[in-house]
Amino acid sequence: MFNGKKVKTSKWMSSAGPDGEIVLSSRIRLARNIKGLPFPYLASDSQTEEVKKQVYAIYQDKALSQQFGNMSFLSMHKLSPLERQVLVEKHLISPMLVKENHNAAVLLSDDEAVSIMINEEDHIRIQCLLPGLQLEQALAEANRYDELLEEKLDYAYDERWGYLTVCPTNVGTGLRASVMVHLPALSITKQINRVLSAIAQVGLAVRGLYGEGSEITGNLVQISNQITLGQSEEEIVKNLFGVTRQIVEQEAQARQVLLNEGRDRIADRVNRAFGVLTHAWLLSSQEAMQLLSEVHLGIDLGLIKEIKGEVIKELMVLQRPANLQLMAGQSLDAFERDRIRARLFRERLAQ
Amino acid sequence: MLCQECQKRVATVHLTRIINGEYTEQHLCEQCAKNKGEFDFSHNPFSLQSLLTGLMNVDSQTLMGFTPKKLQCNNCGLTYAQFGQIGRFGCSECYQAFGERLVPILRRIHGSTQHVGSEPRRAGGAVKLRRNIEELKQQLQRLVEEEKFEQAAVVRDQIKKLESRATDGGKKDV
Ligand SMILES: [Zn+2]
Ligand SMILES: [Zn+2]
């Protein structure tokens, strides 16, 4: 049934990291452009090729591998649509990189923690993605790559406006810091909307993973900074870190309330979810995300002991359509995917 | 990124939806998102598009008669009017070409008009940093004289940040 390729486990999926029960991942993204060259959406093929060539030359230089070990240079047009979509589902590249143009590429570190996107919205986007709440670490890592690139590339920079970007909302530091948080208890106790609107009021952006209806699927929320000009990288990261810590506290309190006021009820709920996940024959992606969320909560609360949270985190990615099809080694229609998905859970979670 | 629906305005609402088990990403402008009834969860404090057009209208009224017919970037050919429509610059030189007109726009988006973060080493730091600090100090003095204390406080904080960076030698301190 799974005769296709094995999906490589990216660093962010492989372990929990600090505050990893609630913060699934931390991401830093730096937007950079090359001075004078038209931005990708306006550039000719030969101009985007020029950007790609310049980064390719860095990839081939010994300094890169000496400092960062082996990296892979993947041209988007050489990958199958499925392989590209797998990278998107693993959060290693943006959906935009797949869409934009012919000379889109990514330079990927061996542990898949760092991806340098070429010819996305901006010429260069350096991303570092780590498990748990590790914003400072991710920034430090992204900076190391940025410094190496900066030695070879003529970055577009202005004393007043900072790093010049395609969109005025990114100018300055070019930094977008974000965390993906898992908030099942705030959702069950119906506090989530209050918490999320409070976050929006302090100038951070909140994005949910939507289902049909307005429920947030899998109780996963992404929080990121909006302002990139007039604050230093450290301030931006510190601010997001502080707010994230508060959300972690609130979710932890809500979890305690669930345990104190209805231990049997929550134990019943998460174990039922575990039962369905390990015995169902057909599972839609949406149902699977909801069940995985509840099982993750069960593990965090010590109510499900057979498996580890990281296994669930990885399954959240593996159950997505492109990942399933790559593993199956064939394209699958929606019904077949539901069947293979259920089988994936039965195999991975069976003891 | 342009709105997938109208292809005219900038997409400010980003949704990940699951339809028939397929993940799809939607990037809509505020207006199209509202029309589709999908605005309940995005907390976008402003729409970049309406912000840009709003500011540019004011701009063209107040500057009528002074505005050159076609404000355009010589390097990439993007006009200021096009920038207002799509909300994106065409190349790094556009920032220079559109000059002071960007000040109110970026202030509205970020609440600031001075970068205080790290810089590429080859931009060569210290001297420029001092010049920036001098300029800001003059600006501060003007604002205080005009009794614009709120803005003055912002500038004062920027000066502090730049001064602390100047003592670090203008390097990244992570
Ligand atoms: Zn639209
Ligand atoms: Zn230009």
Short mmCIF file of N, CA and C in Angstrom, two decimals, chain A residues 182-275:
data_model
loop_
_atom_site.label_atom_id
_atom_site.label_comp_id
_atom_site.label_asym_id
_atom_site.label_seq_id
_atom_site.Cartn_x
_atom_site.Cartn_y
_atom_site.Cartn_z
N HIS A 182 -1.04 25.04 19.24
CA HIS A 182 -2.13 24.07 19.29
C HIS A 182 -2.96 24.35 20.53
N LEU A 183 -4.21 24.79 20.33
CA LEU A 183 -5.01 25.30 21.44
C LEU A 183 -6.33 24.55 21.65
N PRO A 184 -6.27 23.25 21.84
CA PRO A 184 -7.53 22.48 21.97
C PRO A 184 -8.32 22.83 23.22
N ALA A 185 -7.63 23.07 24.35
CA ALA A 185 -8.37 23.31 25.60
C ALA A 185 -9.07 24.67 25.57
N LEU A 186 -8.41 25.68 25.00
CA LEU A 186 -9.07 26.99 24.88
C LEU A 186 -10.27 26.87 23.96
N SER A 187 -10.18 25.98 22.98
CA SER A 187 -11.28 25.78 22.07
C SER A 187 -12.44 25.04 22.76
N ILE A 188 -12.13 23.97 23.48
CA ILE A 188 -13.18 23.20 24.17
C ILE A 188 -13.88 24.06 25.23
N THR A 189 -13.09 24.91 25.93
CA THR A 189 -13.68 25.74 26.97
C THR A 189 -14.22 27.07 26.41
N LYS A 190 -14.26 27.15 25.08
CA LYS A 190 -14.85 28.29 24.37
C LYS A 190 -14.22 29.64 24.71
N GLN A 191 -12.95 29.64 24.97
CA GLN A 191 -12.27 30.92 25.25
C GLN A 191 -11.44 31.39 24.07
N ILE A 192 -11.40 30.57 23.03
CA ILE A 192 -10.40 30.83 21.99
C ILE A 192 -10.60 32.15 21.25
N ASN A 193 -11.86 32.50 20.97
CA ASN A 193 -12.09 33.75 20.24
C ASN A 193 -11.66 34.97 21.04
N ARG A 194 -11.90 34.92 22.34
CA ARG A 194 -11.46 36.02 23.20
C ARG A 194 -9.93 36.15 23.16
N VAL A 195 -9.26 35.03 23.28
CA VAL A 195 -7.80 35.05 23.27
C VAL A 195 -7.27 35.55 21.92
N LEU A 196 -7.86 35.06 20.84
CA LEU A 196 -7.36 35.45 19.52
C LEU A 196 -7.60 36.91 19.21
N SER A 197 -8.75 37.45 19.65
CA SER A 197 -8.95 38.86 19.35
C SER A 197 -8.04 39.74 20.20
N ALA A 198 -7.68 39.25 21.39
CA ALA A 198 -6.71 39.98 22.21
C ALA A 198 -5.35 40.03 21.50
N ILE A 199 -4.99 38.94 20.86
CA ILE A 199 -3.71 38.90 20.14
C ILE A 199 -3.72 39.90 18.99
N ALA A 200 -4.84 39.92 18.27
CA ALA A 200 -4.94 40.83 17.12
C ALA A 200 -4.83 42.28 17.58
N GLN A 201 -5.31 42.54 18.81
CA GLN A 201 -5.27 43.92 19.30
C GLN A 201 -3.87 44.40 19.65
N VAL A 202 -2.95 43.49 19.92
CA VAL A 202 -1.59 43.95 20.20
C VAL A 202 -0.74 43.99 18.93
N GLY A 203 -1.42 44.00 17.77
CA GLY A 203 -0.69 44.23 16.52
C GLY A 203 -0.07 42.99 15.91
N LEU A 204 -0.48 41.82 16.37
CA LEU A 204 0.02 40.60 15.74
C LEU A 204 -1.07 40.03 14.83
N ALA A 205 -0.66 39.28 13.82
CA ALA A 205 -1.61 38.69 12.90
C ALA A 205 -1.92 37.26 13.33
N VAL A 206 -3.18 36.89 13.21
CA VAL A 206 -3.61 35.55 13.58
C VAL A 206 -4.21 34.87 12.35
N ARG A 207 -3.79 33.67 12.11
CA ARG A 207 -4.38 32.92 11.02
C ARG A 207 -4.79 31.55 11.51
N GLY A 208 -5.95 31.11 11.11
CA GLY A 208 -6.38 29.77 11.49
C GLY A 208 -6.38 28.86 10.30
N LEU A 209 -6.41 27.60 10.59
CA LEU A 209 -6.56 26.62 9.53
C LEU A 209 -8.05 26.33 9.46
N TYR A 210 -8.65 26.69 8.35
CA TYR A 210 -10.10 26.66 8.27
C TYR A 210 -10.68 25.32 7.85
N GLY A 211 -11.79 24.96 8.43
CA GLY A 211 -12.57 23.84 7.90
C GLY A 211 -13.79 24.37 7.17
N GLU A 212 -14.74 23.50 6.85
CA GLU A 212 -16.05 23.99 6.37
C GLU A 212 -16.65 24.65 7.60
N GLY A 213 -17.58 25.52 7.58
CA GLY A 213 -17.99 26.16 8.82
C GLY A 213 -16.87 27.04 9.31
N SER A 214 -16.99 27.55 10.51
CA SER A 214 -15.96 28.49 10.93
C SER A 214 -15.07 27.93 12.03
N GLU A 215 -15.18 26.63 12.31
CA GLU A 215 -14.29 26.00 13.28
C GLU A 215 -12.86 26.07 12.77
N ILE A 216 -11.93 26.17 13.69
CA ILE A 216 -10.53 26.12 13.30
C ILE A 216 -10.12 24.66 13.29
N THR A 217 -9.80 24.14 12.12
CA THR A 217 -9.50 22.72 12.04
C THR A 217 -8.24 22.36 12.79
N GLY A 218 -8.34 21.31 13.59
CA GLY A 218 -7.17 20.83 14.31
C GLY A 218 -6.75 21.77 15.42
N ASN A 219 -7.54 22.80 15.69
CA ASN A 219 -7.22 23.77 16.75
C ASN A 219 -5.83 24.39 16.58
N LEU A 220 -5.40 24.52 15.35
CA LEU A 220 -4.08 25.08 15.08
C LEU A 220 -4.19 26.53 14.64
N VAL A 221 -3.38 27.37 15.24
CA VAL A 221 -3.41 28.79 14.94
C VAL A 221 -1.98 29.28 14.71
N GLN A 222 -1.82 30.12 13.70
CA GLN A 222 -0.50 30.71 13.46
C GLN A 222 -0.52 32.18 13.86
N ILE A 223 0.48 32.58 14.63
CA ILE A 223 0.57 33.97 15.08
C ILE A 223 1.87 34.57 14.57
N SER A 224 1.79 35.78 14.01
CA SER A 224 3.02 36.38 13.47
C SER A 224 3.03 37.89 13.66
N ASN A 225 4.21 38.50 13.54
CA ASN A 225 4.32 39.96 13.63
C ASN A 225 3.81 40.60 12.34
N GLN A 226 3.33 41.83 12.44
CA GLN A 226 2.91 42.56 11.24
C GLN A 226 3.88 43.67 10.91
N ILE A 227 4.44 44.28 11.97
CA ILE A 227 5.30 45.45 11.74
C ILE A 227 6.73 45.00 11.48
N THR A 228 7.34 45.56 10.45
CA THR A 228 8.72 45.19 10.12
C THR A 228 9.65 46.39 10.10
N LEU A 229 9.09 47.59 10.24
CA LEU A 229 9.90 48.81 10.17
C LEU A 229 9.81 49.58 11.50
N GLY A 230 10.99 50.01 11.99
CA GLY A 230 11.00 50.80 13.23
C GLY A 230 11.17 49.94 14.48
N GLN A 231 11.26 48.64 14.30
CA GLN A 231 11.59 47.74 15.41
C GLN A 231 12.75 46.88 14.96
N SER A 232 13.65 46.57 15.88
CA SER A 232 14.77 45.72 15.51
C SER A 232 14.31 44.26 15.48
N GLU A 233 15.11 43.42 14.85
CA GLU A 233 14.79 41.99 14.78
C GLU A 233 14.57 41.42 16.19
N GLU A 234 15.45 41.83 17.11
CA GLU A 234 15.37 41.28 18.46
C GLU A 234 14.07 41.70 19.15
N GLU A 235 13.67 42.96 18.94
CA GLU A 235 12.41 43.42 19.54
C GLU A 235 11.22 42.65 19.01
N ILE A 236 11.22 42.47 17.68
CA ILE A 236 10.09 41.78 17.05
C ILE A 236 9.96 40.37 17.62
N VAL A 237 11.10 39.69 17.71
CA VAL A 237 11.10 38.32 18.19
C VAL A 237 10.74 38.25 19.68
N LYS A 238 11.27 39.20 20.45
CA LYS A 238 10.98 39.23 21.89
C LYS A 238 9.49 39.45 22.14
N ASN A 239 8.92 40.34 21.37
CA ASN A 239 7.51 40.66 21.50
C ASN A 239 6.63 39.43 21.20
N LEU A 240 6.92 38.77 20.09
CA LEU A 240 6.14 37.58 19.74
C LEU A 240 6.36 36.47 20.77
N PHE A 241 7.59 36.35 21.24
CA PHE A 241 7.90 35.34 22.26
C PHE A 241 7.05 35.58 23.51
N GLY A 242 7.00 36.85 23.95
CA GLY A 242 6.26 37.19 25.16
C GLY A 242 4.78 36.86 25.03
N VAL A 243 4.20 37.24 23.89
CA VAL A 243 2.77 36.97 23.68
C VAL A 243 2.53 35.46 23.60
N THR A 244 3.43 34.75 22.94
CA THR A 244 3.27 33.30 22.82
C THR A 244 3.33 32.63 24.19
N ARG A 245 4.25 33.11 25.04
CA ARG A 245 4.34 32.55 26.39
C ARG A 245 3.02 32.74 27.15
N GLN A 246 2.40 33.91 26.95
CA GLN A 246 1.12 34.15 27.62
C GLN A 246 0.04 33.20 27.12
N ILE A 247 0.05 32.95 25.79
CA ILE A 247 -0.94 32.03 25.24
C ILE A 247 -0.71 30.62 25.77
N VAL A 248 0.56 30.25 25.88
CA VAL A 248 0.91 28.94 26.43
C VAL A 248 0.35 28.82 27.85
N GLU A 249 0.52 29.89 28.64
CA GLU A 249 0.00 29.89 30.01
C GLU A 249 -1.52 29.69 30.03
N GLN A 250 -2.20 30.43 29.16
CA GLN A 250 -3.66 30.36 29.14
C GLN A 250 -4.15 29.00 28.72
N GLU A 251 -3.51 28.42 27.69
CA GLU A 251 -3.89 27.09 27.25
C GLU A 251 -3.61 26.07 28.37
N ALA A 252 -2.47 26.24 29.04
CA ALA A 252 -2.12 25.31 30.12
C ALA A 252 -3.16 25.39 31.25
N GLN A 253 -3.60 26.62 31.56
CA GLN A 253 -4.63 26.78 32.59
C GLN A 253 -5.93 26.11 32.18
N ALA A 254 -6.31 26.31 30.92
CA ALA A 254 -7.55 25.71 30.42
C ALA A 254 -7.45 24.18 30.49
N ARG A 255 -6.27 23.65 30.22
CA ARG A 255 -6.09 22.20 30.30
C ARG A 255 -6.25 21.72 31.74
N GLN A 256 -5.71 22.52 32.68
CA GLN A 256 -5.85 22.16 34.09
C GLN A 256 -7.32 22.15 34.50
N VAL A 257 -8.05 23.14 33.99
CA VAL A 257 -9.49 23.20 34.30
C VAL A 257 -10.20 21.95 33.77
N LEU A 258 -9.85 21.54 32.56
CA LEU A 258 -10.47 20.34 31.99
C LEU A 258 -10.21 19.12 32.88
N LEU A 259 -8.98 19.02 33.37
CA LEU A 259 -8.63 17.88 34.22
C LEU A 259 -9.32 17.95 35.57
N ASN A 260 -9.32 19.15 36.17
CA ASN A 260 -9.89 19.29 37.51
C ASN A 260 -11.40 19.11 37.53
N GLU A 261 -12.05 19.63 36.49
CA GLU A 261 -13.52 19.69 36.56
C GLU A 261 -14.21 18.58 35.79
N GLY A 262 -13.45 17.74 35.14
CA GLY A 262 -14.13 16.67 34.41
C GLY A 262 -13.14 15.70 33.81
N ARG A 263 -12.29 15.17 34.67
CA ARG A 263 -11.24 14.28 34.21
C ARG A 263 -11.80 13.12 33.39
N ASP A 264 -12.87 12.50 33.88
CA ASP A 264 -13.42 11.35 33.15
C ASP A 264 -13.98 11.76 31.80
N ARG A 265 -14.59 12.92 31.78
CA ARG A 265 -15.19 13.36 30.53
C ARG A 265 -14.11 13.61 29.47
N ILE A 266 -13.03 14.28 29.87
CA ILE A 266 -11.98 14.56 28.88
C ILE A 266 -11.23 13.27 28.52
N ALA A 267 -11.06 12.38 29.52
CA ALA A 267 -10.41 11.10 29.24
C ALA A 267 -11.24 10.31 28.23
N ASP A 268 -12.53 10.36 28.41
CA ASP A 268 -13.43 9.66 27.48
C ASP A 268 -13.30 10.24 26.07
N ARG A 269 -13.30 11.56 26.01
CA ARG A 269 -13.26 12.24 24.72
C ARG A 269 -11.99 11.92 23.93
N VAL A 270 -10.83 12.05 24.58
CA VAL A 270 -9.57 11.86 23.85
C VAL A 270 -9.36 10.38 23.49
N ASN A 271 -9.81 9.49 24.38
CA ASN A 271 -9.64 8.07 24.08
C ASN A 271 -10.59 7.58 23.00
N ARG A 272 -11.78 8.18 22.94
CA ARG A 272 -12.67 7.89 21.82
C ARG A 272 -12.01 8.31 20.51
N ALA A 273 -11.42 9.50 20.53
CA ALA A 273 -10.74 9.99 19.32
C ALA A 273 -9.64 9.01 18.93
N PHE A 274 -8.89 8.55 19.92
CA PHE A 274 -7.82 7.58 19.68
C PHE A 274 -8.38 6.29 19.08
N GLY A 275 -9.52 5.88 19.62
CA GLY A 275 -10.17 4.67 19.12
C GLY A 275 -10.55 4.80 17.66
#
